[in-house]
Amino acid sequence: MSPPSVIGQPAADITTPLSKSPYKGAAVQPIDGSQAKTLAEMEARWDDSFSFAPIRESQVSRAMTRRYFADLDEYAESDVVIVGAGSCGLSTAYSLASRRPDLKIAIIEAGVAPGGGAWLGGQLFSAMVMRKPADAFLRELGVPFDDEGAFVVVKHAALFTSTLLSKVLAFPNVKLFNATAVEDLITRPTADGKVRVAGVVTNWTLVSMHHDDQSCMDPNTINAPVVISTTGHDGPFGAFSAKRMVSMQQLKELGGMRGLDMNRAEDAIVKRTREIVPGLVIGGMELSEVDGANRMGPTFGAMALSGVKAAEETLKVWDA
Ligand code: 48N
């Protein structure tokens, strides 16, 4: 029995695209080998003969743990550590990894889900606005957008973030350690009595959140000559490195994020993305807590271009 008709037209065959689809220009995906081509074929393929290849549970455990611990071993010495996989951190990782496939880049993200605040546009609305010239970054990623003149709109923020995330994770020289928090920074003294940042101190995020009710849950470490901190301006771990620089007396005080002013905020955040102390570059909204930039609210161009700039500032440090 053929399925009930959709939008008033009986489907001749559920594998045949509806000719009168309301989704104009809907890309009709070619049916590839993973999909049946006829109703008869559909029925046949799920019969008693269907079965997954056999496995022993320990094979699954070893497939995961061998890779994870090999990665921990390999990235214990990284060339760059990016703290925070929000829109700025991921844009930084993309810009750096695409330009320098020779650099080993570790991304540490406290959340189980990377992406930070970039899964929605603003007040839980879906669309994401980016002011020009950030559209160039979207073109580089291949993210489609509507051009509205001075700004562009991605139809769903998750389209930007998932595309960026998938490209970052596909780089062979990038490893994402999510559900992992940076709890401190590794430092070295400099000749003038200050500090150079030389890596990060990490722990499982769930462990970091229970230091007060458990004892002796010491952390792990990653050495790296450059750390890029993009931990945002709020959230349970927000503005992490800015706050740590104050508590280490390398910054006098937090700058204190100012009120919302899109025009001032986005220019300032991108222009001020820089190396704050030797070995530590800060970008994205975390910067508003370093020197009191305004917030920009639901527009994300500065996050993307602050990431591009953070990558360039890092290469300056690296090539210095
Ligand atoms: O998305 P965020 O919070 O930060 P950014 O700077 O990438 O993007 C900011 C942007 O989403 C806005 O806030 C927009 C533009 N609104 C502005 C406004 O005016 O309100 O991502 C930071 C990421 C998060 O995923 C955190 O989980 C993570 O950093 N994080 C950490 N990860 C590891 N260790 C830590 N200590 C840590 N702290 C935060």
CSV table of C-alpha atoms and ligand atoms in Angstrom, one decimal:
chain,number,residue,atom,x,y,z
A,1,MET,CA,0.0,0.0,0.0
A,2,SER,CA,1.6,3.3,-1.0
A,3,PRO,CA,2.0,5.9,1.8
A,4,PRO,CA,-0.6,8.6,2.4
A,5,SER,CA,-0.2,11.4,-0.2
A,6,VAL,CA,1.8,14.4,0.9
A,7,ILE,CA,0.7,18.0,-0.1
A,8,GLY,CA,-2.2,16.6,-2.1
A,9,GLN,CA,-0.3,14.5,-4.5
A,10,PRO,CA,-0.1,10.7,-4.1
A,11,ALA,CA,3.6,9.7,-4.2
A,12,ALA,CA,4.0,7.3,-7.2
A,13,ASP,CA,6.8,5.7,-5.3
A,14,ILE,CA,8.2,6.9,-1.9
A,15,THR,CA,11.6,7.0,-3.5
A,16,THR,CA,10.5,9.4,-6.2
A,17,PRO,CA,10.8,13.1,-5.3
A,18,LEU,CA,7.5,15.0,-5.1
A,19,SER,CA,7.4,17.0,-8.2
A,20,LYS,CA,5.2,19.7,-6.6
A,21,SER,CA,7.4,20.1,-3.5
A,22,PRO,CA,6.9,23.6,-1.9
A,23,TYR,CA,10.6,23.6,-1.1
A,24,LYS,CA,11.7,25.3,-4.4
A,25,GLY,CA,15.1,24.2,-5.5
A,26,ALA,CA,15.2,21.5,-2.8
A,27,ALA,CA,18.2,19.5,-3.5
A,28,VAL,CA,17.0,16.1,-4.5
A,29,GLN,CA,19.7,13.9,-3.1
A,30,PRO,CA,20.8,11.1,-5.5
A,31,ILE,CA,19.8,7.8,-4.0
A,32,ASP,CA,23.2,6.1,-3.3
A,33,GLY,CA,24.0,2.6,-2.3
A,34,SER,CA,22.9,3.0,1.3
A,35,GLN,CA,19.2,3.5,0.3
A,36,ALA,CA,16.9,1.1,-1.4
A,37,LYS,CA,15.6,2.1,-4.8
A,38,THR,CA,12.3,0.3,-4.8
A,39,LEU,CA,9.6,-0.7,-2.3
A,40,ALA,CA,10.4,-4.3,-2.9
A,41,GLU,CA,14.0,-3.8,-2.2
A,42,MET,CA,13.1,-1.9,1.0
A,43,GLU,CA,11.1,-4.9,2.2
A,44,ALA,CA,13.8,-7.4,1.4
A,45,ARG,CA,16.7,-5.7,3.0
A,46,TRP,CA,15.4,-5.7,6.5
A,47,ASP,CA,14.4,-9.4,6.6
A,48,ASP,CA,16.0,-12.1,8.8
A,49,SER,CA,19.1,-12.1,6.7
A,50,PHE,CA,20.0,-8.5,7.9
A,51,SER,CA,22.6,-8.4,10.7
A,52,PHE,CA,25.6,-6.2,11.7
A,53,ALA,CA,29.1,-7.7,11.7
A,54,PRO,CA,29.8,-9.5,15.0
A,55,ILE,CA,31.8,-7.7,17.7
A,56,ARG,CA,33.1,-8.3,21.2
A,57,GLU,CA,32.4,-5.4,23.6
A,58,SER,CA,36.0,-5.0,24.6
A,59,GLN,CA,36.9,-4.2,20.9
A,60,VAL,CA,34.7,-1.1,21.2
A,61,SER,CA,36.3,-0.1,24.5
A,62,ARG,CA,39.8,-0.6,23.1
A,63,ALA,CA,38.9,1.3,19.9
A,64,MET,CA,38.0,4.3,22.0
A,65,THR,CA,40.5,4.2,24.8
A,66,ARG,CA,43.6,3.4,22.6
A,67,ARG,CA,42.9,6.5,20.4
A,68,TYR,CA,42.1,8.8,23.3
A,69,PHE,CA,45.2,7.9,25.3
A,70,ALA,CA,47.3,8.0,22.2
A,71,ASP,CA,46.0,11.5,21.6
A,72,LEU,CA,46.7,12.5,25.2
A,73,ASP,CA,50.2,11.3,24.8
A,74,GLU,CA,50.8,13.0,21.5
A,75,TYR,CA,49.2,16.3,22.5
A,76,ALA,CA,51.0,16.4,25.9
A,77,GLU,CA,53.4,18.6,24.0
A,78,SER,CA,51.4,20.8,21.6
A,79,ASP,CA,52.4,23.8,19.5
A,80,VAL,CA,49.3,25.7,20.3
A,81,VAL,CA,46.5,25.2,22.9
A,82,ILE,CA,43.1,26.9,22.3
A,83,VAL,CA,41.0,27.2,25.4
A,84,GLY,CA,37.2,27.3,24.6
A,85,ALA,CA,35.6,25.9,21.4
A,86,GLY,CA,33.0,28.7,21.0
A,87,SER,CA,32.7,30.6,17.7
A,88,CYS,CA,35.9,32.5,18.3
A,89,GLY,CA,37.9,29.4,19.5
A,90,LEU,CA,36.7,27.3,16.5
A,91,SER,CA,37.4,30.2,14.1
A,92,THR,CA,40.9,30.5,15.5
A,93,ALA,CA,41.4,26.8,15.1
A,94,TYR,CA,40.2,26.8,11.5
A,95,SER,CA,42.3,29.8,10.6
A,96,LEU,CA,45.4,28.4,12.2
A,97,ALA,CA,45.1,24.7,11.1
A,98,SER,CA,44.3,25.6,7.5
A,99,ARG,CA,47.3,27.9,7.3
A,100,ARG,CA,49.8,25.8,9.3
A,101,PRO,CA,49.2,22.1,8.9
A,102,ASP,CA,52.6,21.6,10.6
A,103,LEU,CA,51.4,22.9,13.9
A,104,LYS,CA,49.9,20.5,16.5
A,105,ILE,CA,46.8,22.2,17.9
A,106,ALA,CA,44.9,21.1,21.0
A,107,ILE,CA,41.5,22.5,21.7
A,108,ILE,CA,40.2,22.2,25.3
A,109,GLU,CA,36.5,22.7,25.7
A,110,ALA,CA,34.8,22.5,29.1
A,111,GLY,CA,31.4,21.6,27.7
A,112,VAL,CA,30.5,18.1,26.4
A,113,ALA,CA,29.1,20.0,23.4
A,114,PRO,CA,31.6,22.4,21.7
A,115,GLY,CA,30.2,25.5,20.0
A,116,GLY,CA,29.7,27.8,23.0
A,117,GLY,CA,27.0,30.4,22.5
A,118,ALA,CA,26.8,30.0,18.7
A,119,TRP,CA,24.0,27.4,18.4
A,120,LEU,CA,21.3,30.1,18.2
A,121,GLY,CA,21.3,33.7,16.9
A,122,GLY,CA,19.9,35.6,19.9
A,123,GLN,CA,17.1,35.1,22.4
A,124,LEU,CA,16.7,31.5,21.2
A,125,PHE,CA,16.0,32.7,17.6
A,126,SER,CA,17.7,30.6,15.0
A,127,ALA,CA,19.2,32.9,12.4
A,128,MET,CA,22.7,34.2,12.9
A,129,VAL,CA,23.7,37.7,11.8
A,130,MET,CA,27.3,38.6,10.7
A,131,ARG,CA,28.2,42.1,9.7
A,132,LYS,CA,30.4,42.5,6.6
A,133,PRO,CA,33.3,41.9,6.1
A,134,ALA,CA,32.8,38.7,8.1
A,135,ASP,CA,30.9,37.3,5.1
A,136,ALA,CA,34.3,36.5,3.6
A,137,PHE,CA,34.8,33.9,6.4
A,138,LEU,CA,31.5,32.3,5.6
A,139,ARG,CA,32.4,32.1,2.0
A,140,GLU,CA,35.7,30.5,2.9
A,141,LEU,CA,33.8,27.9,4.9
A,142,GLY,CA,31.1,27.4,2.3
A,143,VAL,CA,28.3,28.5,4.6
A,144,PRO,CA,25.3,29.9,2.6
A,145,PHE,CA,23.8,33.2,3.7
A,146,ASP,CA,21.3,35.8,2.7
A,147,ASP,CA,23.0,39.1,1.7
A,148,GLU,CA,21.2,42.1,3.4
A,149,GLY,CA,23.7,44.8,2.3
A,150,ALA,CA,25.7,45.8,5.3
A,151,PHE,CA,25.3,42.4,6.9
A,152,VAL,CA,24.5,38.8,6.0
A,153,VAL,CA,22.2,36.2,7.7
A,154,VAL,CA,22.9,32.5,8.0
A,155,LYS,CA,19.5,30.8,8.2
A,156,HIS,CA,20.4,28.9,11.3
A,157,ALA,CA,23.3,29.5,13.7
A,158,ALA,CA,23.8,25.8,13.9
A,159,LEU,CA,24.6,25.7,10.2
A,160,PHE,CA,27.6,28.0,10.8
A,161,THR,CA,28.7,26.3,13.9
A,162,SER,CA,28.3,22.7,12.7
A,163,THR,CA,30.1,23.5,9.4
A,164,LEU,CA,32.9,25.2,11.2
A,165,LEU,CA,33.2,22.4,13.8
A,166,SER,CA,33.2,19.7,11.2
A,167,LYS,CA,36.0,21.4,9.2
A,168,VAL,CA,38.1,22.0,12.3
A,169,LEU,CA,37.7,18.3,13.4
A,170,ALA,CA,38.7,17.1,10.0
A,171,PHE,CA,42.1,18.7,10.2
A,172,PRO,CA,44.7,16.0,11.0
A,173,ASN,CA,46.7,18.4,13.1
A,174,VAL,CA,43.8,19.3,15.4
A,175,LYS,CA,42.6,17.4,18.5
A,176,LEU,CA,39.5,18.5,20.5
A,177,PHE,CA,39.4,17.5,24.1
A,178,ASN,CA,35.8,18.3,25.1
A,179,ALA,CA,34.3,17.8,28.6
A,180,THR,CA,37.7,18.9,29.7
A,181,ALA,CA,38.3,22.2,31.6
A,182,VAL,CA,41.4,24.3,31.8
A,183,GLU,CA,41.8,24.8,35.5
A,184,ASP,CA,45.1,26.7,35.4
A,185,LEU,CA,47.9,27.9,33.2
A,186,ILE,CA,51.5,26.6,33.2
A,187,THR,CA,53.9,29.6,33.5
A,188,ARG,CA,57.6,30.3,33.4
A,189,PRO,CA,59.3,33.3,34.9
A,190,THR,CA,60.6,35.9,32.5
A,191,ALA,CA,63.8,38.0,32.9
A,192,ASP,CA,61.8,41.1,34.0
A,193,GLY,CA,60.1,39.2,36.8
A,194,LYS,CA,56.8,38.6,34.9
A,195,VAL,CA,55.5,35.3,33.5
A,196,ARG,CA,55.3,33.7,30.2
A,197,VAL,CA,52.4,31.3,29.7
A,198,ALA,CA,53.8,27.8,28.7
A,199,GLY,CA,50.7,25.6,28.6
A,200,VAL,CA,47.6,24.6,30.4
A,201,VAL,CA,46.4,22.6,33.4
A,202,THR,CA,43.4,20.4,32.6
A,203,ASN,CA,40.9,18.2,34.3
A,204,TRP,CA,37.6,16.5,33.4
A,205,THR,CA,35.0,19.3,33.7
A,206,LEU,CA,32.9,17.2,36.1
A,207,VAL,CA,36.0,16.8,38.3
A,208,SER,CA,36.7,20.6,38.1
A,209,MET,CA,33.2,21.2,39.4
A,210,HIS,CA,33.6,19.0,42.4
A,211,HIS,CA,37.0,20.0,43.9
A,212,ASP,CA,35.1,21.4,46.9
A,213,ASP,CA,33.5,18.1,47.8
A,214,GLN,CA,36.2,15.7,46.8
A,215,SER,CA,39.9,15.8,47.7
A,216,CYS,CA,43.1,15.1,45.7
A,217,MET,CA,41.7,15.2,42.2
A,218,ASP,CA,44.9,16.5,40.7
A,219,PRO,CA,44.9,17.7,37.1
A,220,ASN,CA,46.7,16.8,33.9
A,221,THR,CA,48.9,19.2,31.8
A,222,ILE,CA,49.7,20.2,28.3
A,223,ASN,CA,52.9,22.1,27.4
A,224,ALA,CA,52.7,24.6,24.6
A,225,PRO,CA,54.6,27.8,23.7
A,226,VAL,CA,51.3,29.6,22.9
A,227,VAL,CA,47.9,29.4,24.5
A,228,ILE,CA,44.9,31.2,22.9
A,229,SER,CA,42.2,31.8,25.4
A,230,THR,CA,38.6,32.3,24.0
A,231,THR,CA,36.5,31.4,27.0
A,232,GLY,CA,33.8,33.9,26.5
A,233,HIS,CA,32.4,36.6,28.9
A,234,ASP,CA,30.0,34.5,30.9
A,235,GLY,CA,29.2,30.9,31.9
A,236,PRO,CA,30.6,28.8,34.7
A,237,PHE,CA,34.2,29.1,33.5
A,238,GLY,CA,33.9,32.4,31.5
A,239,ALA,CA,36.8,34.8,31.0
A,240,PHE,CA,39.1,32.1,32.6
A,241,SER,CA,42.5,33.4,31.5
A,242,ALA,CA,41.7,37.0,32.1
A,243,LYS,CA,40.6,36.2,35.6
A,244,ARG,CA,43.7,34.1,36.2
A,245,MET,CA,46.0,36.9,34.9
A,246,VAL,CA,44.5,39.2,37.6
A,247,SER,CA,44.9,36.6,40.3
A,248,MET,CA,48.5,36.0,39.2
A,249,GLN,CA,48.9,39.8,39.3
A,250,GLN,CA,49.9,40.0,35.6
A,251,LEU,CA,46.8,42.2,35.0
A,252,LYS,CA,45.8,44.9,37.5
A,253,GLU,CA,42.1,44.2,37.4
A,254,LEU,CA,39.4,42.9,35.1
A,255,GLY,CA,38.3,45.4,32.5
A,256,GLY,CA,34.6,44.8,33.1
A,257,MET,CA,32.5,44.3,30.0
A,258,ARG,CA,30.6,47.5,29.0
A,259,GLY,CA,27.0,47.8,27.8
A,260,LEU,CA,25.8,46.7,24.4
A,261,ASP,CA,27.0,48.8,21.5
A,262,MET,CA,27.3,46.7,18.3
A,263,ASN,CA,29.4,49.3,16.4
A,264,ARG,CA,31.9,49.9,19.1
A,265,ALA,CA,32.1,46.3,20.4
A,266,GLU,CA,32.8,44.4,17.2
A,267,ASP,CA,35.5,46.7,16.0
A,268,ALA,CA,37.2,46.8,19.4
A,269,ILE,CA,37.1,43.0,20.0
A,270,VAL,CA,38.7,42.3,16.6
A,271,LYS,CA,41.3,45.1,16.8
A,272,ARG,CA,42.3,44.2,20.4
A,273,THR,CA,42.7,40.5,19.9
A,274,ARG,CA,46.3,40.1,20.8
A,275,GLU,CA,49.0,38.6,23.0
A,276,ILE,CA,48.1,39.9,26.5
A,277,VAL,CA,51.2,38.5,28.2
A,278,PRO,CA,54.0,36.5,26.6
A,279,GLY,CA,52.6,33.2,25.4
A,280,LEU,CA,48.9,34.1,26.0
A,281,VAL,CA,46.7,35.4,23.2
A,282,ILE,CA,43.1,36.3,24.2
A,283,GLY,CA,40.2,36.7,21.7
A,284,GLY,CA,36.5,36.7,21.4
A,285,MET,CA,34.2,37.9,24.2
A,286,GLU,CA,36.8,37.0,26.9
A,287,LEU,CA,38.6,40.2,25.7
A,288,SER,CA,35.7,42.3,27.0
A,289,GLU,CA,36.8,41.3,30.5
A,290,VAL,CA,40.4,42.2,29.8
A,291,ASP,CA,40.0,45.9,28.8
A,292,GLY,CA,36.3,46.6,29.2
A,293,ALA,CA,35.1,46.4,25.6
A,294,ASN,CA,31.4,46.8,25.0
A,295,ARG,CA,29.3,43.7,24.3
A,296,MET,CA,27.8,43.3,20.9
A,297,GLY,CA,24.8,41.0,21.5
A,298,PRO,CA,23.4,38.8,18.8
A,299,THR,CA,25.9,39.5,16.0
A,300,PHE,CA,28.8,37.2,15.4
A,301,GLY,CA,31.1,38.7,12.8
A,302,ALA,CA,33.6,39.8,15.5
A,303,MET,CA,33.8,36.3,16.8
A,304,ALA,CA,34.8,34.9,13.5
A,305,LEU,CA,37.3,37.7,12.6
A,306,SER,CA,38.7,37.8,16.2
A,307,GLY,CA,39.5,34.1,15.6
A,308,VAL,CA,41.2,35.0,12.3
A,309,LYS,CA,43.2,37.7,14.1
A,310,ALA,CA,44.0,35.4,17.0
A,311,ALA,CA,45.5,33.0,14.6
A,312,GLU,CA,47.6,35.7,13.0
A,313,GLU,CA,48.7,37.1,16.3
A,314,THR,CA,49.8,33.5,17.3
A,315,LEU,CA,51.8,33.1,14.1
A,316,LYS,CA,53.6,36.3,14.9
A,317,VAL,CA,54.5,34.9,18.3
A,318,TRP,CA,55.4,31.5,16.7
A,319,ASP,CA,57.5,33.0,14.0
A,320,ALA,CA,59.1,35.6,16.3
B,1,48N,O1,30.7,31.3,22.8
B,1,48N,P1,31.6,31.5,23.9
B,1,48N,O2,31.1,31.8,25.3
B,1,48N,O3,32.7,32.6,23.6
B,1,48N,P2,33.2,33.3,22.2
B,1,48N,O4,34.0,34.4,22.6
B,1,48N,O5,33.7,32.2,21.3
B,1,48N,O6,31.8,33.8,21.6
B,1,48N,C1,31.0,34.7,22.3
B,1,48N,C2,29.7,34.8,21.6
B,1,48N,O7,29.0,33.6,21.7
B,1,48N,C3,28.9,35.8,22.3
B,1,48N,O8,28.9,35.9,23.5
B,1,48N,C4,27.9,36.7,21.5
B,1,48N,C5,28.6,37.3,20.3
B,1,48N,N1,27.3,37.6,22.3
B,1,48N,C6,27.9,38.7,22.8
B,1,48N,C7,27.2,39.5,23.8
B,1,48N,O9,27.2,40.7,23.8
B,1,48N,O10,26.5,38.8,24.7
B,1,48N,O11,32.5,30.2,24.1
B,1,48N,C8,33.4,30.0,25.1
B,1,48N,C9,33.7,28.5,25.3
B,1,48N,C10,32.5,27.8,25.8
B,1,48N,O12,32.2,26.7,25.0
B,1,48N,C11,32.9,27.4,27.2
B,1,48N,O13,32.4,26.1,27.6
B,1,48N,C12,34.4,27.3,27.1
B,1,48N,O14,34.7,28.4,26.2
B,1,48N,N2,35.2,27.5,28.3
B,1,48N,C13,36.2,26.7,28.7
B,1,48N,N3,36.7,25.6,28.2
B,1,48N,C14,37.7,25.0,28.8
B,1,48N,N4,38.2,25.5,30.0
B,1,48N,C15,37.8,26.6,30.5
B,1,48N,N5,38.3,27.1,31.6
B,1,48N,C16,36.7,27.3,29.9
B,1,48N,N6,36.0,28.4,30.1
B,1,48N,C17,35.0,28.5,29.2
